[in-house]
Tab-separated table of C-alpha atoms in Angstrom:
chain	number	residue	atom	x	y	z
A	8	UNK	CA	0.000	0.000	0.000
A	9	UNK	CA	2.700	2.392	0.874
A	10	UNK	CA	4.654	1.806	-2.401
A	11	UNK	CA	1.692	2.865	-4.148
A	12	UNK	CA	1.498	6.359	-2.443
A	13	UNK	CA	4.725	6.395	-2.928
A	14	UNK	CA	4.698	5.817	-6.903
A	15	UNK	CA	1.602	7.725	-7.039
A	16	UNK	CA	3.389	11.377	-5.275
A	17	UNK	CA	6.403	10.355	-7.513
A	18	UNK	CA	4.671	10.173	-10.672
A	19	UNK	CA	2.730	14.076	-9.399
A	20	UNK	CA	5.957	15.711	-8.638
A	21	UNK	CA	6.928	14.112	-12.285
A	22	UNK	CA	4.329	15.208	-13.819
A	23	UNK	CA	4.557	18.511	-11.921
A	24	UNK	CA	8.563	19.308	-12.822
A	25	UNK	CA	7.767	18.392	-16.791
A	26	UNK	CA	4.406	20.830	-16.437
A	27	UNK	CA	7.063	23.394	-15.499
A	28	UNK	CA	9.406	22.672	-17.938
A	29	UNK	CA	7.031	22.310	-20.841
A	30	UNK	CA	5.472	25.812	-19.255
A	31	UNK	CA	9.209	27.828	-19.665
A	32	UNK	CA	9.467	25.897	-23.249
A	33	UNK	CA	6.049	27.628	-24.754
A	34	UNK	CA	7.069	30.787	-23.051
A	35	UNK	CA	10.470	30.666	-24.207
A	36	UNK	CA	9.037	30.043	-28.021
A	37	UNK	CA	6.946	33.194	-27.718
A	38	UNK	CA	9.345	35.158	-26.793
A	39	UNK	CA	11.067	34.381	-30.261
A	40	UNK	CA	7.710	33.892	-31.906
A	41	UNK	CA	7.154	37.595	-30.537
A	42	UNK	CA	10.744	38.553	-31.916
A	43	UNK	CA	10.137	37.627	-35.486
A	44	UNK	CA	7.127	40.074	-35.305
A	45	UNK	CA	9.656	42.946	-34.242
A	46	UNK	CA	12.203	41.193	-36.808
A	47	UNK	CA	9.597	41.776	-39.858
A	48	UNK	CA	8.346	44.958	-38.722
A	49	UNK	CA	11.768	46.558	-38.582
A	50	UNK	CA	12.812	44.774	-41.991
A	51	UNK	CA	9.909	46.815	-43.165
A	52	UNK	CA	11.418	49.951	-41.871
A	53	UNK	CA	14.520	49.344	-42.843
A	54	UNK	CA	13.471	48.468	-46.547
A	55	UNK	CA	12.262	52.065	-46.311
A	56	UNK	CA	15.937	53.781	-45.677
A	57	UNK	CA	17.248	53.444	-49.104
A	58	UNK	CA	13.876	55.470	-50.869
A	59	UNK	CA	14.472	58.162	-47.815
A	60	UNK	CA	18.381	58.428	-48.366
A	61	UNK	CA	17.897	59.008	-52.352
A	62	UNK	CA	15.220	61.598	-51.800
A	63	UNK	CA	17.090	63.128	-49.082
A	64	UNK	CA	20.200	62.929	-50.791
A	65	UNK	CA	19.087	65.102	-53.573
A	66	UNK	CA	18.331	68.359	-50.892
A	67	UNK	CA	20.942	67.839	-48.153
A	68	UNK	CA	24.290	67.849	-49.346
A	69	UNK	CA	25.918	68.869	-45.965
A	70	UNK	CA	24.429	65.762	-44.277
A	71	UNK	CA	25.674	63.036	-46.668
A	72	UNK	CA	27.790	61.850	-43.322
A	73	UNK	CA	24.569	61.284	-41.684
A	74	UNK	CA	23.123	59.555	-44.410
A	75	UNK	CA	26.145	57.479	-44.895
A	76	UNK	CA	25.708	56.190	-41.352
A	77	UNK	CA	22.451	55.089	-41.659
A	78	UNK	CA	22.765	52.916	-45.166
A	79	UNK	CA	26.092	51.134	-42.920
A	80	UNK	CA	23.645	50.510	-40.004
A	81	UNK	CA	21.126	49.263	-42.060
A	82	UNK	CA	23.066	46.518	-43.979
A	83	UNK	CA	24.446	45.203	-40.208
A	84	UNK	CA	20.520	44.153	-39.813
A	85	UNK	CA	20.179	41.672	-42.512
A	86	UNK	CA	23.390	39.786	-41.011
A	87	UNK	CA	23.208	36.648	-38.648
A	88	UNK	CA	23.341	38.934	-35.250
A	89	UNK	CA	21.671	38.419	-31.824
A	90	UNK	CA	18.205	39.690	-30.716
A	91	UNK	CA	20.000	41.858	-28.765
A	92	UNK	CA	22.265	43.365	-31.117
A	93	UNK	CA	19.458	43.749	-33.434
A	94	UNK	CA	18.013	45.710	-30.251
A	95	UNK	CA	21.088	47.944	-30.188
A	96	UNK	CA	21.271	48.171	-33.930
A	97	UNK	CA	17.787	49.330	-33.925
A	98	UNK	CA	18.157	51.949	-31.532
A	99	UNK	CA	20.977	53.334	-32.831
A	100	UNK	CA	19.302	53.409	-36.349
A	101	UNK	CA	16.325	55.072	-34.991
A	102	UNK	CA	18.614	58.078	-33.440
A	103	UNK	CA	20.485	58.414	-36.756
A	104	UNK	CA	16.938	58.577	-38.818
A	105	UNK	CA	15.852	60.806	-35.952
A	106	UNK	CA	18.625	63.572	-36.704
A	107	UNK	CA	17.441	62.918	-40.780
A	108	UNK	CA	14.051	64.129	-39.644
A	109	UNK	CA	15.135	66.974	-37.976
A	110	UNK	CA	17.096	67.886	-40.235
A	111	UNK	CA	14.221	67.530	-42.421
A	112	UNK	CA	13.157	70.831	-41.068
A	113	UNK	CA	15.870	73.330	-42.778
A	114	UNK	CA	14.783	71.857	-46.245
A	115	UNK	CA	11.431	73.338	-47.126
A	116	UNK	CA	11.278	71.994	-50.492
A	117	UNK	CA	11.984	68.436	-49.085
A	118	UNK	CA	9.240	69.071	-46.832
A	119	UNK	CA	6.741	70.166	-49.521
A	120	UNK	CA	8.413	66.961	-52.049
A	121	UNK	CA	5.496	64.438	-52.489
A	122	UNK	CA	7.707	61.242	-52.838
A	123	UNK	CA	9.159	62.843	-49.106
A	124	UNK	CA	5.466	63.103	-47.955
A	125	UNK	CA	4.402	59.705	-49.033
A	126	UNK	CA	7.832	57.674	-47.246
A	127	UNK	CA	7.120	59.643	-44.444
A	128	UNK	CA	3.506	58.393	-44.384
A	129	UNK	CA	4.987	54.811	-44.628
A	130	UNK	CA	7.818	55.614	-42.108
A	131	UNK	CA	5.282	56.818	-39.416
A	132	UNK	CA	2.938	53.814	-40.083
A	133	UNK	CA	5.804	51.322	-39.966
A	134	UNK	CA	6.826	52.994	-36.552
A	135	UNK	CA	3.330	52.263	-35.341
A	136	UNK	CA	3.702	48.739	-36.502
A	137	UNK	CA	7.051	48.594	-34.420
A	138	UNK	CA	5.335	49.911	-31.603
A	139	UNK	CA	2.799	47.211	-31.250
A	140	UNK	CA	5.060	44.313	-32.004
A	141	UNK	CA	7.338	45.692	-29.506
A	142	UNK	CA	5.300	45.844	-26.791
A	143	UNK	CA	4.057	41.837	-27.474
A	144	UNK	CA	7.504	40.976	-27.500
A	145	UNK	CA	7.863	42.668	-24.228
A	146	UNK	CA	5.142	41.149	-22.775
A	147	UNK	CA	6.524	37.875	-23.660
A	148	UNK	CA	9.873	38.306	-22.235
A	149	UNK	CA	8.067	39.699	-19.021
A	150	UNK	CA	6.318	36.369	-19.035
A	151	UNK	CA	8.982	34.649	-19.846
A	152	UNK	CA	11.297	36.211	-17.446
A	153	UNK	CA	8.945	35.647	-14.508
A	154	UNK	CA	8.512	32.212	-15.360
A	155	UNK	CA	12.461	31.793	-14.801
A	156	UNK	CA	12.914	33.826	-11.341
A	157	UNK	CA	10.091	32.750	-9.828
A	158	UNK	CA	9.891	29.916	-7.242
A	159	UNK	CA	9.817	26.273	-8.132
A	160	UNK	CA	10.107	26.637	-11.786
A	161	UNK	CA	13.533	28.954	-11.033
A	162	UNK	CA	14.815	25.367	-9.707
A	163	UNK	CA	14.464	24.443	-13.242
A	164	UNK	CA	15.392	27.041	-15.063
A	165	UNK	CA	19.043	26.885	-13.253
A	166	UNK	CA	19.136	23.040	-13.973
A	167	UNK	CA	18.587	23.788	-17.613
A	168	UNK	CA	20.157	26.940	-17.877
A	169	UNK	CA	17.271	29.387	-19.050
A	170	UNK	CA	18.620	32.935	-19.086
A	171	UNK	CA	16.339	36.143	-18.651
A	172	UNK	CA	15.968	37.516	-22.248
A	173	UNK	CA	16.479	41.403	-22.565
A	174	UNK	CA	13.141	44.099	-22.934
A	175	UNK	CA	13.182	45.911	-25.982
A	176	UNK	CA	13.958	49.413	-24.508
A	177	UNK	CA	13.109	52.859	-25.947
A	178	UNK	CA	16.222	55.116	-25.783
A	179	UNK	CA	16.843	58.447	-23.391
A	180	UNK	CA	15.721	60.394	-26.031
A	181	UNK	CA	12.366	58.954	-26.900
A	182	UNK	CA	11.557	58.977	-23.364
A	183	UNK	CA	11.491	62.457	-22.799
A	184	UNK	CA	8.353	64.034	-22.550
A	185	UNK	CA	8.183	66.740	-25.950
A	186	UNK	CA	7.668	70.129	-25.138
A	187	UNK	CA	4.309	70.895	-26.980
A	188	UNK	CA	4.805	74.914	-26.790
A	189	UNK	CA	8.580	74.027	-29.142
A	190	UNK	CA	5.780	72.353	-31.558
A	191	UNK	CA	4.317	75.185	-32.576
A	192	UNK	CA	7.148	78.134	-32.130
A	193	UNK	CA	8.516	77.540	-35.697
């Protein structure tokens, strides 16, 4: 009788460890299931770059530096590089392309160029695009990340040697809160 209770709360605390296990797994996938969204969308971005650098190109002479920088950043993304790198990459992109825009702003006939207007449509959508995908992917690697520091299944996660997974992080800059009166001065 007392081998069966005994078999029986073995085969439970079996059945409990691989419910863990197989519970980190699925969250683990998501978190590069929620990746490959982020992946696409920023592909799609980034497919953008070379329409904006030839239209800017044509009105900003002074900034071809700038431009330059971005076109290099932008080939490191289609090359075999971490999640995380492609984090960094991104971010650093998005503060080069940032300076293009403002830039923008000294160029009135860029501004008024319908080609410009139209890439700029697509560049704001595809940063809305980003947006969401971003914060899925973050809410997978919250859930994922929980799942690993959090007691039992952190037992496991040691054992097997699950790592927390890095947020995708907006930058200093985009954090700041935008003066709305500096909107409208110009």
């Amino acid at each position: 009788m007392t081998d069966y209770i005994i078999l029986g709360i073995l085969i439970i605390i079996i059945l409990y460890i691989t419910f863990l296990y197989n519970d980190i797994i699925i969250k683990k996938n998501e978190t590069n299931n929620a990746f490959g969204s982020v992946d696409t969308m920023l592909k799609k971005r980034y497919d953008l770059i070379p329409n904006l650098v030839e239209i800017v190109k044509q009105y900003m002479t002074h900034e071809a530096k700038v431009l330059s920088d971005v076109t290099t950043l932008r080939t490191r993304f289609s090359e075999n590089i971490s999640n995380e790198d492609k984090i960094d990459l991104h971010n650093n992109i998005s503060k080069r392309i940032d300076n293009v825009l403002v830039l923008v702003e000294n160029y009135p006939n860029l501004k008024a160029n319908e080609n410009f207007l139209k890439l700029q449509a697509s560049w704001n959508e595809a940063e809305e695009q980003i947006s969401a995908t971003r914060r899925y992917y973050n809410s997978a690697i919250t859930d994922y990340n929980n799942s690993i520091q959090t007691f039992p299944s952190n037992l496991l996660a040691r054992i097997f040697n699950f790592s927390s997974k890095k947020v995708f992080e907006i930058d200093e800059v985009e954090r700041k809160n935008i003066n709305a009166k500096d909107l409208f001065i110009k």
